[in-house]
């Protein structure tokens, strides 16, 4: 690659997204610019309706922008076919979802091995690598269980193992602690933080909880389809807290009897 | 993803919902079993007809004198006996003919002891035994020597022998035919309708020379009533008919613009129409089976569509982690084909068992042919591909985002 941004992992330029129902256009993203270097750990926050799910889908190559450019790992995503998108997801992205999204009928081991099978890795080799990945999340003993025999925290660790098994440059975690209790949430977030710190794993985390966002290095706040804040996580969260207090004060003032 | 992987997954999917899979398969199982059975029934009927026709002997024609306009009035067929032993011998020498036998027949009283019956007596030569497929249950057939010496010997049809001798051995017994003494030398094994004498079991056969001397009066010492000829091959039958016509026209000195004084009756045509009926029946029965297969196939499509809807989220997850649309298409297509293939195997097994059960009753022979099995297997795969394609394509067209949102 000869472009100066060759080192850039993700680059969004003026990304807009609208949904159409019939002729009615509902804009969700109004022009997002976002750049991410390898090794970064970004938390995306925003209230419901802010467009963070839509942004997540675009970042995950599950959806394409209405306009603007999306580059991922040197590929211009806008120009790819569905099959090419699938291949790109397979090679460059690992997903961790709020509801774990493990396949029920398969053993834990086969779930972890699945991304490798789609990458045409032979089954025996894929299972071997999956087993090694399960060992890293401490679930070796659960390899032959069905996912629903595991606790929520264990299932999410299986999902993390699945996301990591093909060694993708970017992990996308969409509310990964949304269905977990506080202690398990802490475990999962520690695991993700370690990955970023020790292996330089790039991570994008979508959450609405400031406590969870605090694990990241950088914060992106969305509001009404625009970036409200993009910077270090500490200042970002402080600003968020001030905004929340201001809103609360405003509401109190409005709600007070005249 | 590798195909072996997809196969393994499709079997896992089938086992995940065994009751539903079984019910889905039932349609195809019944369809395949009925197609295979119906083809077997068709083949069985064909074999049955062929067996019946074999009693007649195959590829036979009958050459007989025809009415000829004698002084303006047309006479009844067979009234004029222009065919002769020499015509028969000449036909016998034709290269397309495997054998020709002259015939003289009459109805006579046959008696033994106090019993008597009235049956057709056929005077003929040993060639008739060969070309008409006649087998002997006991004793020996007529010989050329018997014909040469006008020996007073007779071969009895199975039923005649039973009627006159009940369970006793007729061989070497002396019977009377129109009050002339004959020695029984053989009993036929054949049964069923012959084309010239009703039930072949009710016929008595004697040397043609003996018949002429003792039983049948002929206009000339060499005339015969008709000649039976057999062609060497089924394909050569029409050619033989032409050869015989040319030969007899020549021998009877019939001018080019004159009508034949004989006619050739082609029994091969009967065999052919019997075969055509059996084939038609086979196709009709197979068609009925095919309809049930199509119904089964629609059942598969139905269930696959339900399955795609149910597994929308799974499709989304697979797409998110790297399944290409083609991977999803193949997964569902192979699942449909697997269901059909397994159903096909079960259906074939079931029909084989049923056929064996029917055959064991002894009433009807049913054999499952390799052809039927192959047709059924190919058909069941085709049903899977045909009815599985639409649901599979629908699955592959789904958008990953929408799938993941699906509950």
XYZ file of C-alpha atoms in Angstrom:
665
model
C 0.000 0.000 0.000
C 1.274 3.399 -0.912
C -1.354 5.569 0.703
C -0.232 7.495 3.797
C -3.095 5.919 5.751
C -1.716 2.436 5.134
C -1.284 1.987 8.842
C -4.875 2.955 9.526
C -7.130 0.057 10.516
C -10.505 1.764 10.138
C -11.335 4.996 8.353
C -14.831 6.431 7.942
C -15.157 9.560 5.818
C -18.444 11.442 5.758
C -20.470 8.295 6.340
C -24.197 8.797 6.114
C -26.885 6.199 6.530
C -30.582 6.501 5.923
C -33.303 3.912 6.144
C -36.105 3.953 3.648
C -39.604 2.731 4.199
C -41.310 3.299 0.909
C -40.455 6.862 -0.117
C -39.941 8.089 3.418
C -36.272 8.609 4.192
C -35.176 8.356 7.807
C -31.592 9.567 8.198
C -29.744 7.922 11.066
C -26.101 8.881 10.533
C -25.511 12.431 9.336
C -21.858 12.270 8.309
C -19.451 10.429 10.569
C -15.668 10.795 10.351
C -13.744 8.241 12.333
C -10.189 6.911 12.172
C -8.650 4.116 14.175
C -5.044 2.962 14.368
C -4.091 -0.621 15.208
C -3.781 -1.308 18.921
C -6.462 1.202 19.916
C -9.346 0.397 22.245
C -12.357 2.570 21.443
C -15.650 2.754 23.308
C -18.654 4.074 21.399
C -21.427 5.507 23.539
C -24.727 7.115 22.818
C -28.336 6.985 23.864
C -30.759 4.796 22.004
C -31.564 6.493 18.693
C -28.141 8.096 18.534
C -27.151 5.782 15.695
C -24.596 3.697 17.538
C -26.082 0.359 16.453
C -26.147 1.526 12.844
C -22.542 2.667 13.140
C -21.626 -0.671 14.680
C -23.252 -2.537 11.776
C -21.310 -0.453 9.278
C -18.051 -0.937 11.172
C -18.838 -4.670 11.232
C -19.367 -4.746 7.461
C -22.847 -6.116 8.130
C -24.356 -3.055 6.487
C -23.114 -0.521 3.962
C -23.345 3.287 4.206
C -25.776 5.245 2.037
C -22.932 7.610 1.199
C -19.385 8.275 2.347
C -16.411 5.965 2.366
C -15.565 3.080 4.669
C -12.078 1.630 4.668
C -11.113 -1.406 6.677
C -7.648 -2.928 6.765
C -6.784 -1.393 3.374
C -10.050 -2.402 1.665
C -12.694 0.029 0.481
C -15.717 -1.721 1.909
C -18.282 0.168 -0.192
C -17.039 -1.507 -3.353
C -17.207 -5.123 -2.206
C -19.778 -7.762 -3.155
C -21.687 -9.698 -0.501
C -19.361 -12.665 -0.864
C -16.288 -10.424 -0.588
C -17.798 -8.745 2.472
C -18.247 -12.173 4.049
C -14.616 -12.997 3.384
C -13.519 -9.645 4.819
C -15.583 -10.190 7.978
C -14.120 -13.655 8.290
C -10.503 -12.470 8.026
C -10.504 -9.096 9.725
C -13.323 -9.014 12.269
C -14.256 -10.883 15.404
C -17.727 -10.274 16.819
C -18.769 -10.405 20.459
C -22.509 -9.843 20.816
C -24.700 -8.894 23.748
C -26.665 -12.136 23.448
C -23.540 -14.268 22.823
C -25.000 -15.662 19.558
C -23.537 -19.120 19.842
C -25.081 -21.821 17.624
C -27.223 -24.027 19.842
C -26.884 -27.311 18.007
C -23.088 -27.326 18.017
C -20.631 -28.153 20.751
C -18.656 -25.299 22.285
C -15.578 -26.472 20.396
C -17.352 -26.543 17.020
C -18.737 -23.061 17.670
C -15.229 -21.733 18.215
C -13.910 -23.599 15.169
C -16.654 -22.347 12.813
C -14.917 -19.145 11.543
C -11.920 -21.275 10.558
C -14.154 -23.710 8.647
C -15.532 -20.789 6.652
C -11.903 -19.850 5.961
C -11.458 -23.387 4.519
C -9.137 -24.544 7.268
C -9.323 -28.371 7.460
C -11.600 -29.585 10.240
C -8.927 -31.297 12.344
C -6.664 -28.256 12.211
C -9.586 -25.926 12.964
C -10.576 -27.943 16.020
C -7.001 -27.958 17.235
C -6.778 -24.174 17.002
C -10.221 -23.816 18.597
C -9.100 -25.991 21.498
C -6.031 -23.810 22.035
C -8.219 -20.690 21.987
C -10.636 -22.212 24.489
C -7.696 -22.937 26.782
C -6.804 -19.229 26.721
C -10.257 -18.299 28.027
C -10.060 -21.132 30.590
C -12.840 -23.317 29.169
C -10.920 -26.402 28.036
C -13.138 -28.642 30.169
C -16.281 -27.346 28.483
C -15.207 -28.019 24.895
C -17.715 -30.812 24.276
C -20.675 -29.237 26.078
C -23.564 -27.568 24.323
C -23.577 -23.763 24.714
C -26.817 -23.717 26.728
C -25.176 -25.879 29.397
C -22.846 -22.967 30.197
C -23.427 -19.855 32.325
C -23.786 -16.449 30.647
C -20.218 -15.459 31.514
C -18.875 -18.740 30.164
C -20.879 -18.354 26.971
C -19.486 -14.873 26.454
C -15.963 -16.217 26.934
C -16.715 -18.859 24.294
C -17.880 -16.026 22.018
C -14.613 -14.184 22.688
C -12.672 -17.351 21.855
C -14.660 -17.628 18.613
C -13.973 -13.962 17.798
C -10.237 -14.472 18.342
C -9.736 -17.894 16.772
C -9.038 -16.633 13.252
C -6.669 -13.967 14.640
C -8.556 -10.965 13.209
C -7.019 -7.487 13.455
C -10.217 -6.002 14.949
C -12.667 -7.147 17.610
C -16.150 -5.625 17.639
C -17.901 -5.995 20.965
C -21.548 -4.904 20.950
C -22.742 -4.455 24.546
C -20.751 -7.551 25.558
C -21.767 -7.223 29.226
C -25.388 -6.275 28.597
C -26.701 -9.665 29.714
C -24.219 -10.285 32.533
C -24.087 -9.524 36.235
C -21.543 -7.027 37.608
C -18.903 -9.527 38.649
C -18.995 -11.454 35.374
C -18.987 -8.139 33.497
C -15.777 -7.201 35.279
C -14.228 -10.564 34.271
C -15.164 -10.107 30.625
C -13.940 -6.492 30.525
C -10.672 -7.497 32.201
C -10.231 -10.198 29.578
C -10.760 -7.674 26.746
C -8.458 -5.123 28.392
C -5.719 -7.742 28.738
C -6.047 -8.638 25.071
C -5.576 -4.997 24.143
C -2.743 -4.387 26.579
C -0.772 -7.614 26.140
C -1.339 -8.436 22.480
C -2.129 -5.013 21.089
C -5.523 -6.303 19.962
C -7.612 -3.509 18.418
C -11.084 -3.387 19.962
C -14.223 -1.366 19.329
C -16.687 -1.556 22.189
C -20.269 -0.348 22.019
C -21.922 0.308 25.368
C -24.242 2.676 27.154
C -22.659 2.139 30.566
C -19.926 4.629 31.563
C -18.391 1.994 33.912
C -17.824 -0.328 30.981
C -16.638 2.410 28.644
C -14.043 3.330 31.263
C -12.046 0.193 30.359
C -11.311 1.666 26.905
C -8.548 4.115 25.945
C -10.636 6.360 23.773
C -14.265 7.406 23.792
C -16.546 8.316 20.892
C -19.898 9.810 21.910
C -22.686 9.926 19.373
C -25.733 12.109 19.451
C -28.429 12.285 16.767
C -26.199 10.680 14.172
C -23.210 12.945 14.724
C -19.983 12.594 16.709
C -20.364 14.634 19.889
C -17.030 13.778 21.418
C -13.939 11.870 20.208
C -10.957 11.795 22.547
C -9.371 10.229 25.626
C -11.821 8.209 27.663
C -11.203 9.986 30.996
C -12.124 13.492 29.739
C -14.949 12.091 27.682
C -16.579 10.406 30.640
C -16.121 13.541 32.773
C -17.874 15.559 30.074
C -20.624 12.951 29.888
C -21.150 13.224 33.628
C -21.399 17.050 33.422
C -23.892 16.787 30.550
C -25.999 14.333 32.492
C -25.988 16.592 35.574
C -26.907 19.632 33.450
C -29.786 17.721 31.925
C -30.968 16.581 35.305
C -30.760 20.149 36.641
C -32.666 21.436 33.635
C -35.359 18.865 34.106
C -35.621 19.698 37.776
C -35.892 23.427 36.917
C -38.544 22.738 34.309
C -40.385 20.318 36.527
C -40.392 22.769 39.538
C -43.613 24.659 40.257
C -43.548 28.223 38.973
C -16.545 -24.305 3.774
C -15.722 -27.843 2.645
C -18.536 -30.044 1.343
C -17.855 -32.829 3.811
C -18.386 -30.230 6.540
C -21.659 -29.097 5.023
C -22.848 -32.722 4.775
C -21.974 -33.293 8.415
C -23.867 -30.137 9.382
C -26.903 -31.076 7.347
C -27.139 -34.424 9.118
C -26.787 -32.632 12.438
C -29.643 -30.344 11.425
C -31.774 -33.362 10.478
C -31.111 -34.998 13.831
C -31.822 -31.782 15.732
C -35.531 -32.164 15.028
C -35.995 -35.896 14.456
C -39.783 -35.967 14.607
C -40.180 -33.219 12.048
C -37.474 -34.684 9.827
C -39.222 -38.063 9.945
C -42.580 -36.555 8.976
C -40.975 -34.593 6.156
C -39.218 -37.687 4.933
C -42.417 -39.724 5.015
C -43.746 -37.978 1.905
C -40.620 -38.770 -0.079
C -40.370 -42.282 1.349
C -43.906 -43.076 0.207
C -43.286 -41.400 -3.143
C -40.063 -43.260 -3.858
C -41.463 -46.559 -2.612
C -44.514 -46.210 -4.847
C -42.450 -45.277 -7.900
C -40.157 -48.264 -7.390
C -43.062 -50.604 -6.671
C -45.086 -49.349 -9.618
C -42.140 -49.830 -11.949
C -41.754 -53.330 -10.518
C -45.463 -54.022 -11.030
C -45.131 -52.812 -14.625
C -42.117 -55.035 -15.170
C -43.955 -57.914 -13.511
C -46.905 -57.502 -15.847
C -44.555 -57.302 -18.817
C -42.827 -60.495 -17.703
C -46.217 -62.140 -17.198
C -47.373 -61.158 -20.687
C -44.084 -62.277 -22.192
C -44.445 -65.588 -20.403
C -47.896 -65.993 -21.873
C -46.659 -65.036 -25.308
C -43.731 -67.415 -25.034
C -46.312 -70.247 -25.039
C -47.023 -69.274 -28.606
C -43.390 -69.227 -29.482
C -41.906 -65.924 -30.439
C -41.397 -64.315 -33.844
C -43.894 -66.640 -35.498
C -45.968 -66.139 -38.614
C -48.670 -68.332 -40.058
C -48.848 -68.784 -43.823
C -52.170 -70.041 -45.133
C -53.986 -70.326 -48.400
C -56.324 -67.407 -48.919
C -59.598 -67.247 -50.728
C -59.040 -66.638 -54.315
C -61.620 -65.288 -56.660
C -62.640 -68.437 -58.454
C -65.037 -67.575 -61.208
C -66.036 -64.322 -59.577
C -67.071 -65.755 -56.187
C -64.792 -65.378 -53.213
C -64.459 -68.590 -51.227
C -63.953 -68.975 -47.495
C -60.397 -68.744 -46.251
C -58.786 -72.175 -46.034
C -61.235 -73.757 -48.427
C -58.644 -73.893 -51.107
C -55.552 -75.699 -50.029
C -52.850 -74.389 -52.262
C -50.056 -74.593 -49.694
C -47.948 -77.729 -49.949
C -45.225 -79.640 -48.134
C -42.853 -78.305 -50.787
C -43.815 -74.709 -49.974
C -42.999 -75.480 -46.337
C -39.663 -77.004 -47.276
C -38.836 -73.987 -49.470
C -39.742 -71.559 -46.663
C -37.598 -73.615 -44.312
C -34.616 -73.003 -46.584
C -34.960 -69.190 -46.582
C -31.970 -67.578 -44.818
C -34.215 -65.340 -42.661
C -36.229 -68.329 -41.432
C -35.145 -70.355 -38.409
C -37.718 -73.079 -39.077
C -40.995 -73.777 -40.866
C -43.486 -76.500 -40.030
C -46.404 -77.658 -42.266
C -49.660 -78.283 -40.429
C -52.731 -80.462 -40.963
C -55.351 -80.247 -38.225
C -58.696 -81.766 -37.443
C -61.012 -82.416 -34.509
C -61.167 -86.040 -33.535
C -62.428 -88.298 -30.830
C -59.607 -89.519 -28.649
C -60.315 -92.544 -26.487
C -58.531 -94.705 -23.963
C -60.344 -97.496 -22.211
C -63.809 -96.216 -21.398
C -62.822 -92.569 -21.449
C -62.946 -90.358 -24.460
C -62.550 -86.689 -25.304
C -62.848 -84.583 -28.392
C -59.745 -82.583 -29.211
C -57.812 -80.920 -31.920
C -55.252 -83.202 -33.514
C -52.343 -81.485 -35.223
C -50.316 -83.290 -37.820
C -46.911 -81.673 -38.048
C -43.141 -82.200 -38.124
C -40.471 -82.081 -35.378
C -39.654 -78.482 -36.416
C -42.959 -77.371 -34.871
C -41.749 -78.477 -31.430
C -38.680 -76.291 -31.714
C -40.210 -73.106 -33.141
C -43.293 -73.261 -30.923
C -41.230 -73.685 -27.797
C -42.900 -76.973 -26.892
C -41.323 -78.814 -23.964
C -42.055 -82.345 -22.896
C -43.152 -83.265 -19.387
C -42.652 -86.944 -20.185
C -41.435 -89.097 -23.039
C -40.093 -87.882 -26.352
C -41.161 -85.618 -29.209
C -42.051 -86.601 -32.761
C -39.003 -87.471 -34.862
C -38.203 -87.115 -38.542
C -38.326 -90.878 -38.748
C -41.870 -90.901 -37.390
C -42.812 -88.500 -40.171
C -40.984 -90.525 -42.835
C -42.613 -93.792 -41.822
C -46.030 -92.317 -40.984
C -45.671 -93.899 -37.570
C -48.812 -94.160 -35.488
C -47.466 -92.234 -32.552
C -48.910 -89.272 -30.640
C -47.745 -86.611 -28.216
C -50.535 -85.564 -25.849
C -51.220 -82.124 -24.452
C -51.013 -81.949 -20.679
C -54.776 -81.712 -20.124
C -55.607 -84.464 -22.602
C -53.204 -86.771 -20.777
C -54.792 -85.873 -17.433
C -58.279 -86.425 -18.753
C -57.587 -89.817 -20.263
C -55.027 -91.231 -17.862
C -55.683 -89.299 -14.656
C -52.552 -90.103 -12.651
C -51.404 -93.147 -14.583
C -48.406 -93.027 -16.891
C -49.598 -92.595 -20.501
C -46.221 -93.345 -22.098
C -46.367 -96.387 -24.415
C -50.103 -96.756 -23.844
C -52.218 -97.181 -26.913
C -55.030 -94.721 -27.523
C -57.515 -94.488 -30.307
C -57.902 -91.404 -32.470
C -60.980 -91.671 -34.687
C -60.818 -95.369 -33.996
C -57.256 -95.712 -35.230
C -54.685 -97.015 -32.809
C -51.836 -94.695 -31.757
C -49.010 -95.185 -29.307
C -48.428 -92.341 -26.821
C -44.746 -91.363 -26.895
C -44.767 -88.066 -25.028
C -46.730 -85.553 -22.949
C -46.314 -81.804 -23.397
C -45.418 -79.546 -20.485
C -46.793 -76.301 -21.997
C -49.969 -74.603 -20.944
C -51.841 -71.531 -22.142
C -53.385 -70.203 -25.283
C -51.776 -71.043 -28.592
C -52.579 -68.948 -31.636
C -53.946 -71.748 -33.812
C -55.454 -74.371 -31.528
C -56.853 -72.820 -28.360
C -55.265 -74.230 -25.218
C -52.017 -75.950 -26.158
C -52.699 -78.391 -23.287
C -55.732 -79.737 -25.162
C -53.950 -80.632 -28.375
C -52.737 -83.996 -29.626
C -49.779 -83.964 -31.998
C -49.079 -86.663 -34.563
C -46.717 -86.903 -37.563
C -48.174 -84.956 -40.504
C -47.813 -88.013 -42.755
C -49.828 -90.121 -40.341
C -52.502 -87.462 -40.062
C -52.846 -87.397 -43.836
C -53.201 -91.144 -44.063
C -55.555 -91.660 -41.146
C -57.329 -88.470 -40.124
C -57.405 -85.628 -42.633
C -58.442 -85.806 -46.215
C -56.451 -83.489 -48.470
C -57.139 -82.419 -52.085
C -53.679 -83.461 -53.171
C -51.183 -85.806 -51.495
C -48.878 -82.922 -50.670
C -51.205 -80.091 -49.637
C -51.215 -78.701 -46.117
C -53.623 -76.379 -44.311
C -51.051 -73.866 -43.133
C -47.395 -73.416 -42.420
C -45.897 -71.952 -39.259
C -42.572 -70.148 -39.731
C -40.237 -68.497 -37.267
C -37.786 -65.715 -38.083
C -34.245 -65.850 -36.772
C -34.528 -62.502 -35.023
C -37.316 -60.222 -33.845
C -35.914 -57.412 -35.993
C -35.881 -59.699 -39.023
C -39.565 -60.589 -38.723
C -40.853 -58.119 -41.293
C -38.054 -58.963 -43.651
C -38.972 -62.641 -43.343
C -42.619 -61.899 -44.104
C -41.513 -60.148 -47.316
C -39.184 -63.031 -48.196
C -41.961 -65.570 -47.692
C -44.398 -63.528 -49.817
C -41.890 -63.241 -52.642
C -41.070 -66.934 -52.443
C -44.656 -68.164 -52.442
C -45.727 -65.757 -55.196
C -42.865 -67.104 -57.257
C -43.635 -70.740 -56.464
C -47.337 -70.299 -57.173
C -46.511 -68.400 -60.372
C -48.603 -65.375 -59.465
C -48.219 -62.549 -61.950
C -47.041 -59.172 -60.696
C -50.510 -57.599 -61.052
C -52.385 -60.511 -59.479
C -53.418 -60.854 -55.859
C -51.753 -63.284 -53.470
C -53.459 -66.661 -53.140
C -52.187 -66.877 -49.572
C -51.810 -64.658 -46.577
C -49.216 -64.269 -43.889
C -50.537 -63.702 -40.359
C -47.911 -62.053 -38.200
C -48.114 -63.125 -34.555
C -45.134 -60.981 -33.694
C -47.584 -58.080 -33.902
C -49.571 -59.594 -31.047
C -46.431 -59.864 -28.957
C -45.578 -56.286 -29.803
C -48.973 -54.957 -28.807
C -48.812 -56.968 -25.579
C -45.475 -55.365 -24.842
C -46.850 -51.934 -25.701
C -49.747 -52.446 -23.269
C -47.333 -53.496 -20.529
C -45.058 -50.520 -21.207
C -48.014 -48.156 -21.205
C -49.182 -49.613 -17.925
C -45.677 -49.251 -16.503
C -45.560 -45.593 -17.460
C -49.055 -44.925 -16.121
C -48.274 -46.575 -12.797
C -44.904 -44.822 -12.581
C -46.694 -41.552 -13.199
C -49.023 -42.158 -10.259
C -45.947 -42.771 -8.105
C -44.297 -39.643 -9.469
C -47.280 -37.554 -8.399
C -46.854 -38.676 -4.815
C -43.149 -37.823 -5.127
C -43.985 -34.296 -6.224
C -46.363 -33.965 -3.279
C -43.547 -35.141 -1.024
C -41.215 -32.626 -2.627
C -43.627 -29.796 -1.875
C -43.627 -31.012 1.733
C -39.844 -30.673 1.752
C -40.024 -27.177 0.349
C -42.561 -26.249 2.987
C -40.439 -27.512 5.849
C -37.283 -25.975 4.435
C -39.011 -22.594 4.251
C -40.103 -22.950 7.881
C -36.586 -24.003 8.739
C -35.081 -20.951 7.039
C -37.416 -18.684 8.982
C -36.692 -20.460 12.242
C -32.982 -20.355 11.701
C -32.807 -16.770 10.468
C -30.735 -15.786 13.480
C -28.390 -18.715 12.936
C -27.971 -17.594 9.315
C -27.148 -14.096 10.569
C -24.545 -15.410 13.000
C -22.965 -17.552 10.310
C -22.870 -14.625 7.910
C -21.339 -12.380 10.569
C -18.489 -14.784 11.168
C -17.784 -15.270 7.483
C -20.363 -17.457 5.720
C -20.695 -16.273 2.124
C -24.156 -16.323 0.479
C -23.002 -19.394 -1.464
C -22.112 -21.182 1.797
C -25.625 -20.571 3.122
C -27.175 -21.657 -0.182
C -25.224 -24.906 -0.207
C -25.979 -25.580 3.425
C -29.740 -25.507 2.923
C -29.629 -27.160 -0.490
C -27.541 -30.043 0.778
C -29.835 -30.361 3.754
C -32.818 -30.771 1.415
C -30.927 -33.223 -0.781
C -29.793 -35.208 2.281
C -33.379 -35.506 3.471
C -34.426 -36.718 0.026
C -31.512 -39.088 -0.367
C -32.045 -40.709 3.024
C -35.784 -40.909 2.269
C -34.961 -42.456 -1.092
C -32.832 -45.158 0.492
C -35.540 -45.902 3.063
C -38.171 -45.890 0.301
C -36.199 -48.333 -1.832
C -35.656 -50.626 1.155
C -39.345 -50.464 1.993
C -40.410 -51.271 -1.565
C -37.910 -54.156 -1.731
C -39.404 -55.572 1.460
C -42.936 -55.192 0.108
C -41.959 -56.760 -3.209
C -40.385 -59.703 -1.400
C -43.566 -60.104 0.673
C -45.774 -60.055 -2.433
C -43.501 -62.455 -4.319
C -43.490 -64.856 -1.361
C -47.260 -65.294 -1.734
C -46.496 -66.889 -5.115
C -49.285 -65.074 -6.938
C -47.196 -62.475 -8.674
C -43.478 -62.067 -9.272
C -42.162 -58.654 -8.209
C -38.503 -57.899 -8.608
C -36.985 -54.493 -7.873
C -34.792 -53.766 -10.859
C -31.484 -51.924 -10.777
C -33.046 -49.502 -13.243
C -35.907 -48.705 -10.872
C -33.482 -48.172 -7.987
C -31.345 -45.852 -10.066
C -34.333 -43.903 -11.328
C -35.604 -43.554 -7.775
C -32.247 -42.394 -6.415
C -31.701 -39.853 -9.153
C -35.293 -38.714 -8.827
C -35.067 -38.217 -5.070
C -31.885 -36.150 -5.433
C -33.535 -34.126 -8.177
C -36.556 -33.518 -5.944
C -34.220 -32.305 -3.198
C -32.416 -29.925 -5.533
C -35.607 -28.705 -7.175
C -37.661 -28.120 -4.041
C -34.689 -27.202 -1.844
C -33.374 -24.532 -4.162
C -35.994 -21.875 -3.521
C -35.736 -21.967 0.300
C -31.940 -22.180 0.108
C -31.742 -19.215 -2.227
C -34.045 -17.275 0.025
C -31.768 -18.007 2.973
C -28.700 -16.898 1.047
C -30.355 -13.607 0.088
C -31.031 -12.604 3.686
C -29.259 -9.527 5.000
C -26.976 -10.274 7.969
C -28.137 -7.188 9.920
C -31.782 -8.174 9.678
C -30.991 -11.783 10.560
C -29.159 -10.749 13.710
C -32.080 -8.582 14.758
C -34.449 -11.559 14.271
C -35.626 -13.209 17.477
